[in-house]
Amino acid sequence: MKITELLSSDKPTLSFEVFPPKTAQGYESVRSAALEIAKLRPSFMSVTFGAGGGSRSRFTLDISTEIQNETNVPALTHFTCVASTKEGVDEALAAMKERGLENVLALRGDLPKDMDSIPEGVPFRHANELTAYISERTDFCIGGACYPECHPEAANKKEDIANIRKKVEAGCGFLTTQMFFDNSIMYNYLYRLRDAGIEVPVCAGIMPITNIKQVETSRQLSGCIMPAKFTALVDRFGDDPKAMTQAGIAYATEQIIDLIANGVNHIHVYSMNKPSVAKAIRDNLSDIIVL
Ligand code: FAD
C-alpha cells in the first residue's frame, strides 16, 4: 500500500523506524527486532539506508521486504543519493519493484567526513533531483526529510523551506521531520510550511530517549534544542538505565499526545530496533491512536 494513501485521511497514524545491520552477522538480530516491531501493527515501518551504501543497502532492501512479506505492514525504504551513480539508482529501483516495495524515502544523505561540499558533476546533488529521477521512472510513493529546526547546512529557515518546496514540486508526496523535543517548534514549522504553500502530509518524528548516550548523538545529528523540562529529566535519571528508559518513553508519549490533541495526526517514532520501546509507546497510545 502507498503511504500517501494512509496519510490522506485525518485518522491518526503511527509508524516505527529500524536501521539495518552493519554486517551480515548482525542481520538476524535486526530482522527479528524489525518483525517484532511490525507485529505491533504500525501504519507502516521505515528502514534506514546505511551511509556509504555497499552491502548495507542490500540489508535495507532485505529488511523492508521481510517486513512487508511476513507481516503485511507497508515498508518505507530509505535511499540516499549523495554517493550514487544513475546506474546504482536504477538497480535499486528495479530491485524494489521486483520485491513489491513501492514506498521510498528519497534522501541526499550526509556528506562523507572527507567532503566539505558536494563535488561538481555528481548525478544527484540534492534530494529533489533524486525525487524527480524516481518520479519520472516509477509510480512509487516518494517521501522526503524535513527539518523543523532548519537543516544544519541551510543558510536560514526561509531558504531551507524553499528547498523543501523543490522536493515537493519534484514529486515528494509526504514529509517526515527530523526529531524534535519541543512541540512548539513543530507547530511553528508547520505554520511556515503551509504559509509557503507546502500542503503535503507531514509525519512528526519523535525519538524516545532511553539512555544518556542518545542525548549527545541526537544533539549532534540534528542540532535540536533540548527544552529545560527534558534536560531536567536526563540530569535526574541519566545514570539509572531503567528509570531513564521509563522517563524517556513517558516524555515521548506526552509529546505525541500533545501533537495529536493539536491536530498533528501522523507520528513517526524513531524506535531504533528496540521492540520493547515501540511496544511501550504503542500500549500508551492504544486508545488515542486506534490502528
Ligand atoms: P536535501 O534535501 O538535499 O537537503 C540538504 C541541504 O541542502 C539542506 O540544507 C537544504 O536546504 C539544501 N538543499 C536542498 N535542495 C537544494 C537545492 N536544490 N539547491 C541548493 N540547496 C538545496 N541519512 C542516511 O544516511 N540514511 C537514512 O536512512 C536517513 N534517513 C533520514 C530520515 C529522516 C526523516 C531525516 C530527517 C533524515 C534522514 N537522514 C538519513 C539524514 C539525512 O540524510 C541528512 O540530514 C542529510 O544531510 C540531508 O538529506 P536530505 O535528503 O534532507 O537532503
Short mmCIF file of C-alpha atoms and ligand atoms in Angstrom, two decimals:
data_model
loop_
_atom_site.label_atom_id
_atom_site.label_comp_id
_atom_site.label_asym_id
_atom_site.label_seq_id
_atom_site.Cartn_x
_atom_site.Cartn_y
_atom_site.Cartn_z
CA MET A 1 0.00 0.00 0.00
CA LYS A 2 1.19 3.50 -0.80
CA ILE A 3 1.96 5.57 2.30
CA THR A 4 0.32 8.67 0.82
CA GLU A 5 -2.98 6.72 0.85
CA LEU A 6 -2.54 6.03 4.57
CA LEU A 7 -1.74 9.68 5.26
CA SER A 8 -4.58 11.06 3.17
CA SER A 9 -7.20 10.58 5.89
CA ASP A 10 -7.41 12.55 9.12
CA LYS A 11 -7.17 9.32 11.10
CA PRO A 12 -4.01 9.32 13.21
CA THR A 13 -1.19 7.05 12.06
CA LEU A 14 1.77 5.64 13.98
CA SER A 15 4.91 4.37 12.25
CA PHE A 16 8.19 2.97 13.56
CA GLU A 17 11.73 3.07 12.20
CA VAL A 18 14.50 0.48 12.19
CA PHE A 19 18.06 0.63 10.88
CA PRO A 20 19.92 -2.13 9.00
CA PRO A 21 22.84 -4.10 10.47
CA LYS A 22 26.42 -3.06 9.72
CA THR A 23 27.49 -6.65 8.93
CA ALA A 24 25.91 -9.91 7.80
CA GLN A 25 26.49 -11.28 11.32
CA GLY A 26 24.12 -8.66 12.71
CA TYR A 27 21.36 -9.38 10.20
CA GLU A 28 19.37 -11.95 12.17
CA SER A 29 19.01 -9.84 15.30
CA VAL A 30 17.87 -6.78 13.30
CA ARG A 31 15.45 -8.91 11.29
CA SER A 32 13.98 -10.37 14.45
CA ALA A 33 13.64 -6.91 16.12
CA ALA A 34 12.04 -5.46 12.97
CA LEU A 35 9.49 -8.27 12.74
CA GLU A 36 8.67 -7.99 16.44
CA ILE A 37 8.01 -4.27 15.98
CA ALA A 38 5.95 -4.95 12.83
CA LYS A 39 3.76 -7.33 14.84
CA LEU A 40 2.54 -4.29 16.80
CA ARG A 41 0.68 -3.44 13.57
CA PRO A 42 2.01 0.09 12.98
CA SER A 43 0.62 2.00 9.99
CA PHE A 44 3.97 1.49 8.24
CA MET A 45 7.63 0.90 9.07
CA SER A 46 10.63 2.66 7.67
CA VAL A 47 14.06 1.10 7.17
CA THR A 48 17.01 3.49 7.04
CA PHE A 49 19.79 3.33 4.48
CA GLY A 50 23.30 2.85 5.86
CA ALA A 51 25.59 5.73 4.92
CA GLY A 52 28.14 4.51 2.38
CA GLY A 53 25.85 2.01 0.65
CA GLY A 54 27.62 -1.32 -0.10
CA SER A 55 26.16 -4.44 1.49
CA ARG A 56 24.18 -2.31 3.93
CA SER A 57 22.00 -1.11 1.06
CA ARG A 58 21.08 -4.74 0.37
CA PHE A 59 20.19 -5.17 4.05
CA THR A 60 17.83 -2.17 3.78
CA LEU A 61 16.04 -3.87 0.89
CA ASP A 62 16.05 -7.27 2.61
CA ILE A 63 14.64 -5.98 5.90
CA SER A 64 12.00 -3.90 4.02
CA THR A 65 10.97 -6.98 2.04
CA GLU A 66 10.74 -9.19 5.11
CA ILE A 67 8.57 -6.66 6.96
CA GLN A 68 6.12 -6.48 4.06
CA ASN A 69 6.07 -10.16 3.18
CA GLU A 70 5.98 -11.55 6.72
CA THR A 71 3.62 -9.08 8.36
CA ASN A 72 1.84 -7.18 5.58
CA VAL A 73 2.89 -3.88 7.17
CA PRO A 74 3.87 -1.44 4.37
CA ALA A 75 7.61 -0.74 4.33
CA LEU A 76 9.16 2.63 3.59
CA THR A 77 12.63 2.02 2.13
CA HIS A 78 15.13 4.86 2.62
CA PHE A 79 17.60 5.64 -0.15
CA THR A 80 20.43 8.19 -0.13
CA CYS A 81 21.90 9.58 -3.35
CA VAL A 82 24.96 11.62 -2.37
CA ALA A 83 27.41 8.90 -3.42
CA SER A 84 25.19 7.23 -6.05
CA THR A 85 25.51 6.82 -9.79
CA LYS A 86 22.45 6.76 -12.06
CA GLU A 87 23.15 3.06 -12.69
CA GLY A 88 23.17 2.41 -8.93
CA VAL A 89 19.83 4.17 -8.52
CA ASP A 90 18.34 2.28 -11.50
CA GLU A 91 19.46 -1.01 -9.97
CA ALA A 92 17.98 -0.16 -6.57
CA LEU A 93 14.67 0.93 -8.11
CA ALA A 94 14.48 -2.26 -10.19
CA ALA A 95 15.20 -4.37 -7.09
CA MET A 96 12.47 -2.54 -5.16
CA LYS A 97 9.96 -3.09 -7.92
CA GLU A 98 10.79 -6.78 -8.18
CA ARG A 99 10.22 -7.18 -4.44
CA GLY A 100 6.92 -5.30 -4.41
CA LEU A 101 8.34 -2.34 -2.47
CA GLU A 102 6.59 0.84 -3.60
CA ASN A 103 7.44 3.42 -0.91
CA VAL A 104 10.77 5.20 -0.86
CA LEU A 105 12.18 7.99 1.31
CA ALA A 106 14.38 9.90 -1.15
CA LEU A 107 17.33 11.48 0.66
CA ARG A 108 20.56 13.17 -0.21
CA GLY A 109 22.36 11.69 2.81
CA ASP A 110 25.08 13.29 4.89
CA LEU A 111 28.28 14.28 3.14
CA PRO A 112 31.12 11.80 3.82
CA LYS A 113 33.51 13.09 6.53
CA ASP A 114 36.27 13.83 3.97
CA MET A 115 33.95 16.01 1.85
CA ASP A 116 33.05 19.57 2.82
CA SER A 117 30.90 20.26 -0.24
CA ILE A 118 29.24 18.27 -2.99
CA PRO A 119 31.67 17.72 -5.89
CA GLU A 120 30.76 19.20 -9.29
CA GLY A 121 29.38 16.76 -11.84
CA VAL A 122 27.79 14.24 -9.46
CA PRO A 123 24.46 12.99 -10.85
CA PHE A 124 22.44 13.86 -7.73
CA ARG A 125 23.35 16.92 -5.70
CA HIS A 126 20.17 17.14 -3.67
CA ALA A 127 17.16 15.08 -2.68
CA ASN A 128 14.90 16.99 -5.09
CA GLU A 129 16.98 15.68 -8.00
CA LEU A 130 16.67 12.09 -6.78
CA THR A 131 12.94 12.63 -6.22
CA ALA A 132 12.48 13.90 -9.79
CA TYR A 133 14.51 10.98 -11.17
CA ILE A 134 12.42 8.39 -9.29
CA SER A 135 9.16 10.15 -10.07
CA GLU A 136 9.89 10.20 -13.82
CA ARG A 137 10.68 6.48 -13.94
CA THR A 138 8.35 4.77 -11.45
CA ASP A 139 4.95 5.12 -9.85
CA PHE A 140 6.46 4.72 -6.38
CA CYS A 141 5.19 6.77 -3.49
CA ILE A 142 8.06 9.14 -2.63
CA GLY A 143 8.66 10.83 0.72
CA GLY A 144 11.32 13.29 1.86
CA ALA A 145 13.02 14.58 5.00
CA CYS A 146 12.38 17.97 6.58
CA TYR A 147 13.88 19.87 9.48
CA PRO A 148 11.75 21.85 11.95
CA GLU A 149 14.91 23.41 13.42
CA CYS A 150 16.44 24.01 9.96
CA HIS A 151 18.92 21.71 8.19
CA PRO A 152 22.43 22.48 9.54
CA GLU A 153 23.79 23.35 6.06
CA ALA A 154 20.99 25.75 5.14
CA ALA A 155 21.75 29.47 5.36
CA ASN A 156 18.42 30.13 7.08
CA LYS A 157 14.94 28.72 7.66
CA LYS A 158 13.44 30.51 4.68
CA GLU A 159 15.97 29.03 2.27
CA ASP A 160 15.54 25.59 3.85
CA ILE A 161 11.77 25.73 3.31
CA ALA A 162 12.26 26.93 -0.29
CA ASN A 163 14.38 23.81 -0.81
CA ILE A 164 11.66 21.60 0.73
CA ARG A 165 9.30 23.09 -1.81
CA LYS A 166 11.62 21.93 -4.62
CA LYS A 167 11.31 18.36 -3.29
CA VAL A 168 7.54 18.56 -3.22
CA GLU A 169 7.39 20.03 -6.72
CA ALA A 170 9.64 17.17 -7.90
CA GLY A 171 7.11 14.57 -6.69
CA CYS A 172 7.57 14.13 -2.95
CA GLY A 173 4.12 13.19 -1.59
CA PHE A 174 4.83 13.43 2.14
CA LEU A 175 7.49 14.58 4.56
CA THR A 176 8.93 13.16 7.76
CA THR A 177 10.57 15.51 10.23
CA GLN A 178 13.87 15.27 11.95
CA MET A 179 13.42 14.58 15.68
CA PHE A 180 12.43 17.47 17.95
CA PHE A 181 11.83 17.66 21.68
CA ASP A 182 9.79 20.86 21.88
CA ASN A 183 6.40 20.66 20.15
CA SER A 184 6.12 24.42 19.79
CA ILE A 185 8.99 24.21 17.27
CA MET A 186 6.93 21.75 15.21
CA TYR A 187 3.78 23.91 15.34
CA ASN A 188 5.77 26.92 14.19
CA TYR A 189 7.40 24.90 11.39
CA LEU A 190 4.06 23.55 10.16
CA TYR A 191 2.73 27.09 10.04
CA ARG A 192 5.73 28.17 7.92
CA LEU A 193 5.42 25.14 5.59
CA ARG A 194 1.73 25.82 5.00
CA ASP A 195 2.44 29.54 4.58
CA ALA A 196 4.94 28.61 1.83
CA GLY A 197 2.19 26.63 0.07
CA ILE A 198 3.55 23.19 1.04
CA GLU A 199 0.44 21.15 1.71
CA VAL A 200 1.67 17.52 1.71
CA PRO A 201 1.16 15.43 4.88
CA VAL A 202 3.94 15.75 7.45
CA CYS A 203 4.85 12.94 9.84
CA ALA A 204 6.24 14.23 13.14
CA GLY A 205 9.48 12.41 14.04
CA ILE A 206 9.67 11.52 17.73
CA MET A 207 12.73 9.99 19.35
CA PRO A 208 12.17 8.29 22.72
CA ILE A 209 15.47 8.88 24.52
CA THR A 210 16.15 5.84 26.66
CA ASN A 211 19.82 6.27 27.51
CA ILE A 212 22.13 9.17 28.14
CA LYS A 213 24.38 8.44 25.14
CA GLN A 214 21.46 9.07 22.78
CA VAL A 215 21.18 12.63 24.08
CA GLU A 216 24.57 13.64 22.68
CA THR A 217 24.10 11.64 19.44
CA SER A 218 20.73 13.25 18.86
CA ARG A 219 22.12 16.71 19.51
CA GLN A 220 24.98 16.09 17.06
CA LEU A 221 22.72 14.55 14.41
CA SER A 222 20.00 17.12 14.46
CA GLY A 223 21.34 20.10 16.39
CA CYS A 224 17.97 20.05 18.13
CA ILE A 225 17.05 22.18 21.11
CA MET A 226 16.60 20.25 24.35
CA PRO A 227 13.99 22.04 26.48
CA ALA A 228 14.66 22.52 30.21
CA LYS A 229 11.91 20.03 31.06
CA PHE A 230 13.76 17.40 29.03
CA THR A 231 17.27 18.15 30.32
CA ALA A 232 15.97 18.03 33.91
CA LEU A 233 14.77 14.52 33.25
CA VAL A 234 18.14 13.50 31.77
CA ASP A 235 20.01 15.09 34.71
CA ARG A 236 17.84 13.26 37.25
CA PHE A 237 17.59 9.81 35.62
CA GLY A 238 20.54 9.63 33.17
CA ASP A 239 22.62 7.40 35.48
CA ASP A 240 19.81 4.92 36.09
CA PRO A 241 19.13 2.99 32.85
CA LYS A 242 15.72 1.62 33.90
CA ALA A 243 14.48 4.97 35.19
CA MET A 244 15.83 6.76 32.10
CA THR A 245 14.02 4.32 29.81
CA GLN A 246 10.74 4.84 31.65
CA ALA A 247 11.16 8.62 31.73
CA GLY A 248 12.17 8.79 28.02
CA ILE A 249 9.14 6.77 26.97
CA ALA A 250 6.86 8.91 29.13
CA TYR A 251 8.31 12.13 27.62
CA ALA A 252 7.85 10.84 24.06
CA THR A 253 4.30 9.69 24.88
CA GLU A 254 3.42 13.10 26.29
CA GLN A 255 4.84 14.80 23.17
CA ILE A 256 2.75 12.52 20.92
CA ILE A 257 -0.46 13.07 22.88
CA ASP A 258 0.04 16.84 22.70
CA LEU A 259 0.69 16.61 18.93
CA ILE A 260 -2.46 14.57 18.30
CA ALA A 261 -4.50 16.87 20.56
CA ASN A 262 -3.33 19.77 18.39
CA GLY A 263 -4.17 18.11 15.07
CA VAL A 264 -0.76 16.68 14.09
CA ASN A 265 -2.07 13.24 13.22
CA HIS A 266 0.89 11.41 11.74
CA ILE A 267 3.55 10.25 14.18
CA HIS A 268 6.80 8.55 13.23
CA VAL A 269 8.74 7.03 16.12
CA TYR A 270 12.49 6.55 15.87
CA SER A 271 12.25 3.20 17.62
CA MET A 272 15.90 2.30 16.97
CA ASN A 273 15.48 -1.51 16.68
CA LYS A 274 14.01 -1.66 20.19
CA PRO A 275 10.78 -3.68 20.25
CA SER A 276 10.24 -3.02 23.98
CA VAL A 277 10.30 0.76 23.41
CA ALA A 278 7.97 0.52 20.40
CA LYS A 279 5.59 -1.67 22.40
CA ALA A 280 5.54 0.66 25.39
CA ILE A 281 4.68 3.63 23.14
CA ARG A 282 2.08 1.61 21.26
CA ASP A 283 0.45 0.48 24.55
CA ASN A 284 0.46 4.02 25.98
CA LEU A 285 -1.46 5.25 22.92
CA SER A 286 -3.77 2.29 22.33
CA ASP A 287 -6.97 4.34 22.69
CA ILE A 288 -5.51 7.56 21.27
CA ILE A 289 -4.16 6.17 18.01
CA VAL A 290 -6.51 3.34 17.06
CA LEU A 291 -4.90 1.47 14.18
P1 FAD B 1 18.49 17.73 0.84
O1 FAD B 1 17.02 17.84 0.73
O2 FAD B 1 19.27 17.67 -0.40
O3 FAD B 1 18.96 18.96 1.74
C1 FAD B 1 20.31 19.06 2.22
C2 FAD B 1 20.69 20.53 2.33
O4 FAD B 1 20.75 21.11 1.04
C3 FAD B 1 19.70 21.38 3.12
O5 FAD B 1 20.45 22.37 3.79
C4 FAD B 1 18.82 22.01 2.05
O6 FAD B 1 18.29 23.28 2.47
C5 FAD B 1 19.79 22.17 0.88
N1 FAD B 1 19.14 21.95 -0.41
C6 FAD B 1 18.17 21.07 -0.73
N2 FAD B 1 17.87 21.13 -2.04
C7 FAD B 1 18.67 22.06 -2.58
C8 FAD B 1 18.83 22.56 -3.90
N3 FAD B 1 18.12 22.10 -4.94
N4 FAD B 1 19.79 23.53 -4.10
C9 FAD B 1 20.53 24.01 -3.07
N5 FAD B 1 20.41 23.57 -1.80
C10 FAD B 1 19.50 22.61 -1.55
N6 FAD B 1 20.61 9.65 6.42
C11 FAD B 1 21.07 8.44 5.98
O7 FAD B 1 22.26 8.31 5.67
N7 FAD B 1 20.23 7.35 5.87
C12 FAD B 1 18.91 7.43 6.18
O8 FAD B 1 18.17 6.45 6.05
C13 FAD B 1 18.39 8.68 6.65
N8 FAD B 1 17.07 8.82 6.96
C14 FAD B 1 16.59 10.05 7.36
C15 FAD B 1 15.22 10.17 7.64
C16 FAD B 1 14.70 11.40 8.08
C17 FAD B 1 13.22 11.53 8.35
C18 FAD B 1 15.57 12.52 8.23
C19 FAD B 1 15.02 13.82 8.72
C20 FAD B 1 16.92 12.40 7.94
C21 FAD B 1 17.45 11.17 7.49
N9 FAD B 1 18.81 11.02 7.18
C22 FAD B 1 19.28 9.79 6.75
C23 FAD B 1 19.75 12.14 7.32
C24 FAD B 1 19.84 12.97 6.00
O9 FAD B 1 20.41 12.15 5.00
C25 FAD B 1 20.72 14.20 6.27
O10 FAD B 1 20.05 15.09 7.11
C26 FAD B 1 21.25 14.90 5.03
O11 FAD B 1 22.25 15.85 5.45
C27 FAD B 1 20.22 15.68 4.22
O12 FAD B 1 19.41 14.85 3.49
P2 FAD B 1 18.15 15.49 2.71
O13 FAD B 1 17.54 14.40 1.97
O14 FAD B 1 17.31 16.26 3.64
O15 FAD B 1 18.93 16.47 1.72
#
